[in-house]
Amino acid sequence: MSLKWYVRPRIVALNSTTSVLDAARAIERNNIGAVVVQEKGSVVGIVTDRDLAIRALGRGLDPHKTTVGEVMTSGVVSLAPKDTLASAIRLMEKRNIRRIPLVEGGRFVGIVTLDDLLLDEAAPIDRLAAIIEAQIGEGGPASTDRSPARRRSAARAEATYRRVVNQLRTDTGLEDGDQAETALEIVLEALVRRLTPGEAEDLIAQLPSLLQPALYALPLGPDKTVTRETIERQLVQQLGVEPSGAAKLLAAVGALIAQTVSTGQMEDVRSQLPESLREVFSEAPIRAAS
């Protein structure tokens, strides 16, 4: 099911220079929990009733002089009406958010909220409840890295990540860890963008945890402009290797990724790739020339 049902004929949006007081009045008059903030027709943020209470009132700011641009949440992710409910739910889970503006042709045309999904029974209640529980958890005591369990978990995550990077250095003959990390990031980001959201999510879940946050933050795919040629070109530009070296490097990174996740997962990934990329992500390691 698409998100077109959440396109509104009448929507509430404010300019970033609008006062906090006027924003609060708009929220109260329209019986809503948040307003989208726009600049020159583009969505630049969102401000909620909680933002007004905590970031403005709680800090003793003058509601007449303080603008919504000063208290809004910026860097807001959006979806298009043609996107699916499943995409919205995944984005809420990964970004820990409750509201997603809908943008079409560069214009703000609606908004889908967690409340909408609950009322429409768009997903199992326990899945939606998990989003709420995660957000409630954010309001508890600040977590600390001093606990033994947290330190052990962080150490394991770092060790797993370093094993992958060091293996890539061995397979490719790259001079240092930074180059190996860059090569891994270039190929993984391109691969994730090339997949459908569900397949990308399944792949990311099997990768080392330190790689996951940046990959989950990528725009939803599939981006069909990603090709073997565009990936190799990026490797040439960022690592300064020759085109022939970039091809061997891509093959080595692809083989390492295939060895890192399950065989079934890699088969699913390859099924969504064009033929020129399928052979890259095979389990047979290909050594790059030093």
PDB file of C-alpha atoms in Angstrom:
ATOM      1  CA  MET A   1       0.000   0.000   0.000  1.00  0.00           C
ATOM      2  CA  SER A   2       1.366   3.438  -0.957  1.00  0.00           C
ATOM      3  CA  LEU A   3       1.413   6.607   1.131  1.00  0.00           C
ATOM      4  CA  LYS A   4      -0.854   8.544  -1.235  1.00  0.00           C
ATOM      5  CA  TRP A   5      -3.657   8.330   1.332  1.00  0.00           C
ATOM      6  CA  TYR A   6      -1.663  10.653   3.573  1.00  0.00           C
ATOM      7  CA  VAL A   7      -1.484  13.445   1.007  1.00  0.00           C
ATOM      8  CA  ARG A   8      -3.571  16.293   2.452  1.00  0.00           C
ATOM      9  CA  PRO A   9      -5.566  18.908   0.544  1.00  0.00           C
ATOM     10  CA  ARG A  10      -4.799  21.267   3.429  1.00  0.00           C
ATOM     11  CA  ILE A  11      -1.483  21.104   5.260  1.00  0.00           C
ATOM     12  CA  VAL A  12       0.128  23.207   7.973  1.00  0.00           C
ATOM     13  CA  ALA A  13       3.613  24.506   7.298  1.00  0.00           C
ATOM     14  CA  LEU A  14       5.503  27.457   8.715  1.00  0.00           C
ATOM     15  CA  ASN A  15       8.500  29.539   7.739  1.00  0.00           C
ATOM     16  CA  SER A  16      11.630  29.174   9.881  1.00  0.00           C
ATOM     17  CA  THR A  17      11.295  32.820  10.952  1.00  0.00           C
ATOM     18  CA  THR A  18       7.846  32.209  12.497  1.00  0.00           C
ATOM     19  CA  SER A  19       7.833  32.829  16.245  1.00  0.00           C
ATOM     20  CA  VAL A  20       7.547  29.974  18.719  1.00  0.00           C
ATOM     21  CA  LEU A  21       4.347  31.571  20.022  1.00  0.00           C
ATOM     22  CA  ASP A  22       2.717  31.511  16.583  1.00  0.00           C
ATOM     23  CA  ALA A  23       3.851  27.913  16.093  1.00  0.00           C
ATOM     24  CA  ALA A  24       2.211  26.913  19.364  1.00  0.00           C
ATOM     25  CA  ARG A  25      -0.983  28.647  18.311  1.00  0.00           C
ATOM     26  CA  ALA A  26      -0.941  26.854  14.931  1.00  0.00           C
ATOM     27  CA  ILE A  27      -0.546  23.500  16.672  1.00  0.00           C
ATOM     28  CA  GLU A  28      -3.399  24.295  19.070  1.00  0.00           C
ATOM     29  CA  ARG A  29      -5.768  25.643  16.387  1.00  0.00           C
ATOM     30  CA  ASN A  30      -5.252  22.694  14.069  1.00  0.00           C
ATOM     31  CA  ASN A  31      -5.253  20.056  16.817  1.00  0.00           C
ATOM     32  CA  ILE A  32      -1.958  18.570  15.617  1.00  0.00           C
ATOM     33  CA  GLY A  33       1.283  17.541  17.310  1.00  0.00           C
ATOM     34  CA  ALA A  34       3.815  19.095  14.956  1.00  0.00           C
ATOM     35  CA  VAL A  35       4.273  21.473  12.048  1.00  0.00           C
ATOM     36  CA  VAL A  36       6.654  21.201   9.129  1.00  0.00           C
ATOM     37  CA  VAL A  37       9.077  24.071   8.577  1.00  0.00           C
ATOM     38  CA  GLN A  38       9.778  25.261   5.027  1.00  0.00           C
ATOM     39  CA  GLU A  39      12.198  27.626   3.317  1.00  0.00           C
ATOM     40  CA  LYS A  40      11.508  28.648  -0.284  1.00  0.00           C
ATOM     41  CA  GLY A  41       9.118  25.742  -0.644  1.00  0.00           C
ATOM     42  CA  SER A  42      11.543  23.082   0.601  1.00  0.00           C
ATOM     43  CA  VAL A  43      11.188  21.158   3.855  1.00  0.00           C
ATOM     44  CA  VAL A  44      14.021  22.166   6.207  1.00  0.00           C
ATOM     45  CA  GLY A  45      12.758  20.893   9.542  1.00  0.00           C
ATOM     46  CA  ILE A  46       9.931  19.919  11.811  1.00  0.00           C
ATOM     47  CA  VAL A  47       8.896  21.342  15.178  1.00  0.00           C
ATOM     48  CA  THR A  48       6.745  19.397  17.629  1.00  0.00           C
ATOM     49  CA  ASP A  49       4.782  20.420  20.687  1.00  0.00           C
ATOM     50  CA  ARG A  50       7.502  18.675  22.709  1.00  0.00           C
ATOM     51  CA  ASP A  51      10.186  20.803  21.017  1.00  0.00           C
ATOM     52  CA  LEU A  52       8.294  23.940  22.006  1.00  0.00           C
ATOM     53  CA  ALA A  53       7.935  22.760  25.598  1.00  0.00           C
ATOM     54  CA  ILE A  54      11.519  21.582  26.119  1.00  0.00           C
ATOM     55  CA  ARG A  55      13.654  23.667  23.770  1.00  0.00           C
ATOM     56  CA  ALA A  56      11.789  26.942  24.180  1.00  0.00           C
ATOM     57  CA  LEU A  57       9.716  27.024  27.372  1.00  0.00           C
ATOM     58  CA  GLY A  58      12.090  24.742  29.291  1.00  0.00           C
ATOM     59  CA  ARG A  59      15.045  27.005  28.481  1.00  0.00           C
ATOM     60  CA  GLY A  60      13.203  30.169  29.358  1.00  0.00           C
ATOM     61  CA  LEU A  61      13.313  31.584  25.815  1.00  0.00           C
ATOM     62  CA  ASP A  62      11.055  34.466  24.851  1.00  0.00           C
ATOM     63  CA  PRO A  63       8.252  32.880  22.734  1.00  0.00           C
ATOM     64  CA  HIS A  64       7.670  36.211  20.963  1.00  0.00           C
ATOM     65  CA  LYS A  65      11.282  36.579  19.785  1.00  0.00           C
ATOM     66  CA  THR A  66      12.445  32.974  19.448  1.00  0.00           C
ATOM     67  CA  THR A  67      11.850  31.506  15.984  1.00  0.00           C
ATOM     68  CA  VAL A  68      10.937  27.943  15.102  1.00  0.00           C
ATOM     69  CA  GLY A  69      14.205  27.764  13.177  1.00  0.00           C
ATOM     70  CA  GLU A  70      16.005  27.938  16.523  1.00  0.00           C
ATOM     71  CA  VAL A  71      14.145  25.027  18.112  1.00  0.00           C
ATOM     72  CA  MET A  72      13.146  22.790  15.193  1.00  0.00           C
ATOM     73  CA  THR A  73      14.677  19.449  14.330  1.00  0.00           C
ATOM     74  CA  SER A  74      16.573  19.878  11.058  1.00  0.00           C
ATOM     75  CA  GLY A  75      17.852  17.269   8.630  1.00  0.00           C
ATOM     76  CA  VAL A  76      14.376  15.759   8.381  1.00  0.00           C
ATOM     77  CA  VAL A  77      14.012  12.723   6.128  1.00  0.00           C
ATOM     78  CA  SER A  78      11.057  12.538   3.764  1.00  0.00           C
ATOM     79  CA  LEU A  79       9.294  10.071   1.514  1.00  0.00           C
ATOM     80  CA  ALA A  80       7.186  10.408  -1.618  1.00  0.00           C
ATOM     81  CA  PRO A  81       3.475   9.519  -1.855  1.00  0.00           C
ATOM     82  CA  LYS A  82       4.414   6.641  -4.174  1.00  0.00           C
ATOM     83  CA  ASP A  83       6.530   5.028  -1.430  1.00  0.00           C
ATOM     84  CA  THR A  84       5.049   2.208   0.627  1.00  0.00           C
ATOM     85  CA  LEU A  85       3.792   1.916   4.172  1.00  0.00           C
ATOM     86  CA  ALA A  86       6.538  -0.645   4.757  1.00  0.00           C
ATOM     87  CA  SER A  87       9.141   1.973   3.798  1.00  0.00           C
ATOM     88  CA  ALA A  88       7.644   4.454   6.277  1.00  0.00           C
ATOM     89  CA  ILE A  89       7.653   1.905   9.097  1.00  0.00           C
ATOM     90  CA  ARG A  90      11.256   0.896   8.417  1.00  0.00           C
ATOM     91  CA  LEU A  91      12.330   4.536   8.343  1.00  0.00           C
ATOM     92  CA  MET A  92      10.588   5.219  11.667  1.00  0.00           C
ATOM     93  CA  GLU A  93      12.312   2.197  13.192  1.00  0.00           C
ATOM     94  CA  LYS A  94      15.774   3.053  11.938  1.00  0.00           C
ATOM     95  CA  ARG A  95      15.634   6.820  12.552  1.00  0.00           C
ATOM     96  CA  ASN A  96      13.603   6.562  15.763  1.00  0.00           C
ATOM     97  CA  ILE A  97      11.049   9.101  14.517  1.00  0.00           C
ATOM     98  CA  ARG A  98       7.257   9.409  14.603  1.00  0.00           C
ATOM     99  CA  ARG A  99       6.546  11.737  11.660  1.00  0.00           C
ATOM    100  CA  ILE A 100       7.674  11.708   8.023  1.00  0.00           C
ATOM    101  CA  PRO A 101       6.840  14.561   5.632  1.00  0.00           C
ATOM    102  CA  LEU A 102       5.722  13.558   2.144  1.00  0.00           C
ATOM    103  CA  VAL A 103       7.343  15.450  -0.703  1.00  0.00           C
ATOM    104  CA  GLU A 104       6.376  15.302  -4.374  1.00  0.00           C
ATOM    105  CA  GLY A 105       8.023  17.348  -7.097  1.00  0.00           C
ATOM    106  CA  GLY A 106       9.926  19.247  -4.437  1.00  0.00           C
ATOM    107  CA  ARG A 107       6.699  20.296  -2.664  1.00  0.00           C
ATOM    108  CA  PHE A 108       5.479  19.323   0.792  1.00  0.00           C
ATOM    109  CA  VAL A 109       2.157  17.564   0.160  1.00  0.00           C
ATOM    110  CA  GLY A 110       1.391  15.622   3.324  1.00  0.00           C
ATOM    111  CA  ILE A 111       2.707  13.805   6.345  1.00  0.00           C
ATOM    112  CA  VAL A 112       2.493  10.259   7.683  1.00  0.00           C
ATOM    113  CA  THR A 113       2.674   9.805  11.439  1.00  0.00           C
ATOM    114  CA  LEU A 114       2.985   6.892  13.811  1.00  0.00           C
ATOM    115  CA  ASP A 115      -0.491   7.749  15.088  1.00  0.00           C
ATOM    116  CA  ASP A 116      -1.834   7.339  11.540  1.00  0.00           C
ATOM    117  CA  LEU A 117      -0.240   3.907  11.267  1.00  0.00           C
ATOM    118  CA  LEU A 118      -1.692   2.841  14.601  1.00  0.00           C
ATOM    119  CA  LEU A 119      -5.203   4.012  13.705  1.00  0.00           C
ATOM    120  CA  ASP A 120      -5.009   2.396  10.259  1.00  0.00           C
ATOM    121  CA  GLU A 121      -3.585  -0.837  11.700  1.00  0.00           C
ATOM    122  CA  ALA A 122      -0.874  -0.588   9.063  1.00  0.00           C
ATOM    123  CA  ALA A 123       1.461  -3.009  10.857  1.00  0.00           C
ATOM    124  CA  PRO A 124       1.393  -5.484  13.741  1.00  0.00           C
ATOM    125  CA  ILE A 125       0.794  -3.586  16.954  1.00  0.00           C
ATOM    126  CA  ASP A 126       3.894  -5.011  18.613  1.00  0.00           C
ATOM    127  CA  ARG A 127       6.101  -3.637  15.825  1.00  0.00           C
ATOM    128  CA  LEU A 128       4.639  -0.148  16.156  1.00  0.00           C
ATOM    129  CA  ALA A 129       4.800  -0.406  19.942  1.00  0.00           C
ATOM    130  CA  ALA A 130       8.531  -1.122  19.667  1.00  0.00           C
ATOM    131  CA  ILE A 131       9.030   2.247  17.946  1.00  0.00           C
ATOM    132  CA  ILE A 132       7.229   3.998  20.811  1.00  0.00           C
ATOM    133  CA  GLU A 133       9.173   2.084  23.470  1.00  0.00           C
ATOM    134  CA  ALA A 134      12.485   2.989  21.858  1.00  0.00           C
ATOM    135  CA  GLN A 135      11.553   6.675  21.896  1.00  0.00           C
ATOM    136  CA  ILE A 136      10.381   6.537  25.503  1.00  0.00           C
ATOM    137  CA  GLY A 137      13.717   4.958  26.369  1.00  0.00           C
ATOM    138  CA  GLU A 138      15.494   8.030  25.037  1.00  0.00           C
ATOM    139  CA  GLY A 139      14.047  10.033  27.887  1.00  0.00           C
ATOM    140  CA  GLY A 140      15.600   7.877  30.619  1.00  0.00           C
ATOM    141  CA  PRO A 141      18.949   8.268  32.341  1.00  0.00           C
ATOM    142  CA  ALA A 142      21.846   8.843  29.984  1.00  0.00           C
ATOM    143  CA  SER A 143      23.601   5.632  29.057  1.00  0.00           C
ATOM    144  CA  THR A 144      27.208   5.184  30.029  1.00  0.00           C
ATOM    145  CA  ASP A 145      30.069   3.383  28.382  1.00  0.00           C
ATOM    146  CA  ARG A 146      31.576   2.574  31.791  1.00  0.00           C
ATOM    147  CA  SER A 147      29.572  -0.566  32.492  1.00  0.00           C
ATOM    148  CA  PRO A 148      31.494  -3.812  31.898  1.00  0.00           C
ATOM    149  CA  ALA A 149      28.793  -5.147  29.587  1.00  0.00           C
ATOM    150  CA  ARG A 150      28.850  -2.006  27.442  1.00  0.00           C
ATOM    151  CA  ARG A 151      32.643  -2.051  27.260  1.00  0.00           C
ATOM    152  CA  ARG A 152      32.668  -5.722  26.231  1.00  0.00           C
ATOM    153  CA  SER A 153      30.047  -5.099  23.559  1.00  0.00           C
ATOM    154  CA  ALA A 154      31.959  -2.118  22.177  1.00  0.00           C
ATOM    155  CA  ALA A 155      35.211  -4.091  22.172  1.00  0.00           C
ATOM    156  CA  ARG A 156      33.587  -6.970  20.273  1.00  0.00           C
ATOM    157  CA  ALA A 157      32.117  -4.596  17.708  1.00  0.00           C
ATOM    158  CA  GLU A 158      35.471  -2.897  17.182  1.00  0.00           C
ATOM    159  CA  ALA A 159      37.306  -6.238  16.896  1.00  0.00           C
ATOM    160  CA  THR A 160      34.826  -7.532  14.303  1.00  0.00           C
ATOM    161  CA  TYR A 161      35.121  -4.371  12.265  1.00  0.00           C
ATOM    162  CA  ARG A 162      38.930  -4.418  12.403  1.00  0.00           C
ATOM    163  CA  ARG A 163      39.027  -8.041  11.256  1.00  0.00           C
ATOM    164  CA  VAL A 164      37.044  -7.126   8.158  1.00  0.00           C
ATOM    165  CA  VAL A 165      39.235  -4.095   7.401  1.00  0.00           C
ATOM    166  CA  ASN A 166      42.461  -6.048   7.932  1.00  0.00           C
ATOM    167  CA  GLN A 167      41.217  -8.884   5.733  1.00  0.00           C
ATOM    168  CA  LEU A 168      40.487  -6.358   3.010  1.00  0.00           C
ATOM    169  CA  ARG A 169      44.004  -4.945   3.306  1.00  0.00           C
ATOM    170  CA  THR A 170      45.420  -8.445   2.927  1.00  0.00           C
ATOM    171  CA  ASP A 171      43.200  -9.251  -0.055  1.00  0.00           C
ATOM    172  CA  THR A 172      43.850  -5.979  -1.886  1.00  0.00           C
ATOM    173  CA  GLY A 173      47.379  -4.943  -0.950  1.00  0.00           C
ATOM    174  CA  LEU A 174      46.172  -1.486   0.078  1.00  0.00           C
ATOM    175  CA  GLU A 175      48.768   0.474   2.013  1.00  0.00           C
ATOM    176  CA  ASP A 176      46.819   1.336   5.137  1.00  0.00           C
ATOM    177  CA  GLY A 177      43.602   0.829   7.043  1.00  0.00           C
ATOM    178  CA  ASP A 178      42.145   4.185   6.007  1.00  0.00           C
ATOM    179  CA  GLN A 179      42.268   3.199   2.352  1.00  0.00           C
ATOM    180  CA  ALA A 180      40.651  -0.146   3.104  1.00  0.00           C
ATOM    181  CA  GLU A 181      37.903   1.538   5.116  1.00  0.00           C
ATOM    182  CA  THR A 182      37.234   4.012   2.296  1.00  0.00           C
ATOM    183  CA  ALA A 183      37.043   1.223  -0.296  1.00  0.00           C
ATOM    184  CA  LEU A 184      34.654  -0.762   1.903  1.00  0.00           C
ATOM    185  CA  GLU A 185      32.426   2.270   2.491  1.00  0.00           C
ATOM    186  CA  ILE A 186      32.282   3.174  -1.222  1.00  0.00           C
ATOM    187  CA  VAL A 187      31.247  -0.305  -2.307  1.00  0.00           C
ATOM    188  CA  LEU A 188      28.813  -0.958   0.552  1.00  0.00           C
ATOM    189  CA  GLU A 189      27.058   2.392   0.181  1.00  0.00           C
ATOM    190  CA  ALA A 190      26.643   1.850  -3.548  1.00  0.00           C
ATOM    191  CA  LEU A 191      25.349  -1.696  -3.014  1.00  0.00           C
ATOM    192  CA  VAL A 192      22.815  -0.643  -0.370  1.00  0.00           C
ATOM    193  CA  ARG A 193      21.529   2.195  -2.543  1.00  0.00           C
ATOM    194  CA  ARG A 194      21.081  -0.224  -5.468  1.00  0.00           C
ATOM    195  CA  LEU A 195      18.759  -2.537  -3.465  1.00  0.00           C
ATOM    196  CA  THR A 196      15.110  -2.255  -2.512  1.00  0.00           C
ATOM    197  CA  PRO A 197      14.580  -0.997   1.068  1.00  0.00           C
ATOM    198  CA  GLY A 198      13.655  -4.420   2.453  1.00  0.00           C
ATOM    199  CA  GLU A 199      16.617  -6.186   0.869  1.00  0.00           C
ATOM    200  CA  ALA A 200      18.977  -3.417   1.932  1.00  0.00           C
ATOM    201  CA  GLU A 201      17.737  -3.715   5.514  1.00  0.00           C
ATOM    202  CA  ASP A 202      18.306  -7.482   5.531  1.00  0.00           C
ATOM    203  CA  LEU A 203      21.834  -7.063   4.178  1.00  0.00           C
ATOM    204  CA  ILE A 204      22.800  -4.321   6.628  1.00  0.00           C
ATOM    205  CA  ALA A 205      21.602  -6.428   9.576  1.00  0.00           C
ATOM    206  CA  GLN A 206      24.253  -9.066   8.757  1.00  0.00           C
ATOM    207  CA  LEU A 207      27.155  -6.607   8.470  1.00  0.00           C
ATOM    208  CA  PRO A 208      29.464  -5.540  11.340  1.00  0.00           C
ATOM    209  CA  SER A 209      27.515  -3.278  13.688  1.00  0.00           C
ATOM    210  CA  LEU A 210      29.922  -0.345  13.344  1.00  0.00           C
ATOM    211  CA  LEU A 211      29.071  -0.127   9.647  1.00  0.00           C
ATOM    212  CA  GLN A 212      25.314  -0.170  10.133  1.00  0.00           C
ATOM    213  CA  PRO A 213      24.370   3.392  11.263  1.00  0.00           C
ATOM    214  CA  ALA A 214      25.799   5.108   8.172  1.00  0.00           C
ATOM    215  CA  LEU A 215      24.212   2.534   5.864  1.00  0.00           C
ATOM    216  CA  TYR A 216      20.785   2.800   7.496  1.00  0.00           C
ATOM    217  CA  ALA A 217      20.950   6.584   6.979  1.00  0.00           C
ATOM    218  CA  LEU A 218      21.311   6.309   3.183  1.00  0.00           C
ATOM    219  CA  PRO A 219      18.407   7.314   0.912  1.00  0.00           C
ATOM    220  CA  LEU A 220      16.000   4.498   0.155  1.00  0.00           C
ATOM    221  CA  GLY A 221      16.625   2.603  -3.085  1.00  0.00           C
ATOM    222  CA  PRO A 222      16.676   1.154  -5.553  1.00  0.00           C
ATOM    223  CA  ASP A 223      18.938   3.717  -7.215  1.00  0.00           C
ATOM    224  CA  LYS A 224      19.412   2.324 -10.709  1.00  0.00           C
ATOM    225  CA  THR A 225      22.083   4.872 -11.550  1.00  0.00           C
ATOM    226  CA  VAL A 226      24.474   2.748  -9.474  1.00  0.00           C
ATOM    227  CA  THR A 227      26.472   0.560 -11.844  1.00  0.00           C
ATOM    228  CA  ARG A 228      29.771  -1.248 -11.870  1.00  0.00           C
ATOM    229  CA  GLU A 229      31.221   1.669 -13.810  1.00  0.00           C
ATOM    230  CA  THR A 230      30.061   4.336 -11.315  1.00  0.00           C
ATOM    231  CA  ILE A 231      31.509   2.380  -8.386  1.00  0.00           C
ATOM    232  CA  GLU A 232      34.859   1.873 -10.119  1.00  0.00           C
ATOM    233  CA  ARG A 233      34.950   5.561 -11.052  1.00  0.00           C
ATOM    234  CA  GLN A 234      34.428   6.526  -7.416  1.00  0.00           C
ATOM    235  CA  LEU A 235      37.234   4.206  -6.312  1.00  0.00           C
ATOM    236  CA  VAL A 236      39.550   5.836  -8.853  1.00  0.00           C
ATOM    237  CA  GLN A 237      38.613   9.331  -7.684  1.00  0.00           C
ATOM    238  CA  GLN A 238      38.831   8.737  -3.945  1.00  0.00           C
ATOM    239  CA  LEU A 239      41.729   6.286  -3.736  1.00  0.00           C
ATOM    240  CA  GLY A 240      43.820   7.447  -6.667  1.00  0.00           C
ATOM    241  CA  VAL A 241      44.116   3.974  -8.211  1.00  0.00           C
ATOM    242  CA  GLU A 242      44.258   3.163 -11.903  1.00  0.00           C
ATOM    243  CA  PRO A 243      41.020   1.980 -13.588  1.00  0.00           C
ATOM    244  CA  SER A 244      42.384  -1.563 -13.826  1.00  0.00           C
ATOM    245  CA  GLY A 245      43.220  -1.452 -10.126  1.00  0.00           C
ATOM    246  CA  ALA A 246      39.745  -0.148  -9.300  1.00  0.00           C
ATOM    247  CA  ALA A 247      38.176  -3.145 -11.074  1.00  0.00           C
ATOM    248  CA  LYS A 248      40.301  -5.586  -9.068  1.00  0.00           C
ATOM    249  CA  LEU A 249      39.627  -3.659  -5.865  1.00  0.00           C
ATOM    250  CA  LEU A 250      35.862  -3.770  -6.439  1.00  0.00           C
ATOM    251  CA  ALA A 251      36.054  -7.522  -7.039  1.00  0.00           C
ATOM    252  CA  ALA A 252      38.018  -8.047  -3.821  1.00  0.00           C
ATOM    253  CA  VAL A 253      35.606  -5.946  -1.747  1.00  0.00           C
ATOM    254  CA  GLY A 254      32.645  -7.727  -3.324  1.00  0.00           C
ATOM    255  CA  ALA A 255      34.126 -11.124  -2.482  1.00  0.00           C
ATOM    256  CA  LEU A 256      34.714 -10.057   1.129  1.00  0.00           C
ATOM    257  CA  ILE A 257      31.128  -8.852   1.496  1.00  0.00           C
ATOM    258  CA  ALA A 258      29.874 -12.147   0.064  1.00  0.00           C
ATOM    259  CA  GLN A 259      31.973 -14.040   2.628  1.00  0.00           C
ATOM    260  CA  THR A 260      30.729 -11.836   5.494  1.00  0.00           C
ATOM    261  CA  VAL A 261      26.977 -12.461   5.091  1.00  0.00           C
ATOM    262  CA  SER A 262      25.017 -15.665   4.636  1.00  0.00           C
ATOM    263  CA  THR A 263      24.877 -17.471   1.295  1.00  0.00           C
ATOM    264  CA  GLY A 264      21.086 -17.075   1.112  1.00  0.00           C
ATOM    265  CA  GLN A 265      21.318 -13.356   1.800  1.00  0.00           C
ATOM    266  CA  MET A 266      23.907 -12.899  -0.914  1.00  0.00           C
ATOM    267  CA  GLU A 267      21.763 -14.814  -3.397  1.00  0.00           C
ATOM    268  CA  ASP A 268      18.877 -12.458  -2.649  1.00  0.00           C
ATOM    269  CA  VAL A 269      21.162  -9.455  -3.126  1.00  0.00           C
ATOM    270  CA  ARG A 270      22.548 -10.714  -6.429  1.00  0.00           C
ATOM    271  CA  SER A 271      19.025 -11.305  -7.746  1.00  0.00           C
ATOM    272  CA  GLN A 272      18.424  -7.533  -7.614  1.00  0.00           C
ATOM    273  CA  LEU A 273      21.664  -6.532  -9.335  1.00  0.00           C
ATOM    274  CA  PRO A 274      22.353  -6.057 -13.037  1.00  0.00           C
ATOM    275  CA  GLU A 275      24.444  -8.798 -14.595  1.00  0.00           C
ATOM    276  CA  SER A 276      27.632  -6.735 -14.562  1.00  0.00           C
ATOM    277  CA  LEU A 277      27.440  -6.434 -10.770  1.00  0.00           C
ATOM    278  CA  ARG A 278      26.303  -9.964  -9.939  1.00  0.00           C
ATOM    279  CA  GLU A 279      29.690 -11.465 -10.687  1.00  0.00           C
ATOM    280  CA  VAL A 280      31.374  -8.917  -8.414  1.00  0.00           C
ATOM    281  CA  PHE A 281      29.644 -10.223  -5.306  1.00  0.00           C
ATOM    282  CA  SER A 282      30.816 -13.825  -5.449  1.00  0.00           C
ATOM    283  CA  GLU A 283      32.527 -15.750  -2.685  1.00  0.00           C
ATOM    284  CA  ALA A 284      35.688 -16.380  -4.687  1.00  0.00           C
ATOM    285  CA  PRO A 285      38.235 -13.808  -3.453  1.00  0.00           C
ATOM    286  CA  ILE A 286      40.084 -11.919  -6.148  1.00  0.00           C
ATOM    287  CA  ARG A 287      43.405 -10.400  -5.138  1.00  0.00           C
ATOM    288  CA  ALA A 288      44.105  -6.894  -6.292  1.00  0.00           C
ATOM    289  CA  ALA A 289      47.496  -6.095  -7.721  1.00  0.00           C
ATOM    290  CA  SER A 290      49.752  -4.200  -5.374  1.00  0.00           C
TER     291      SER A 290
END
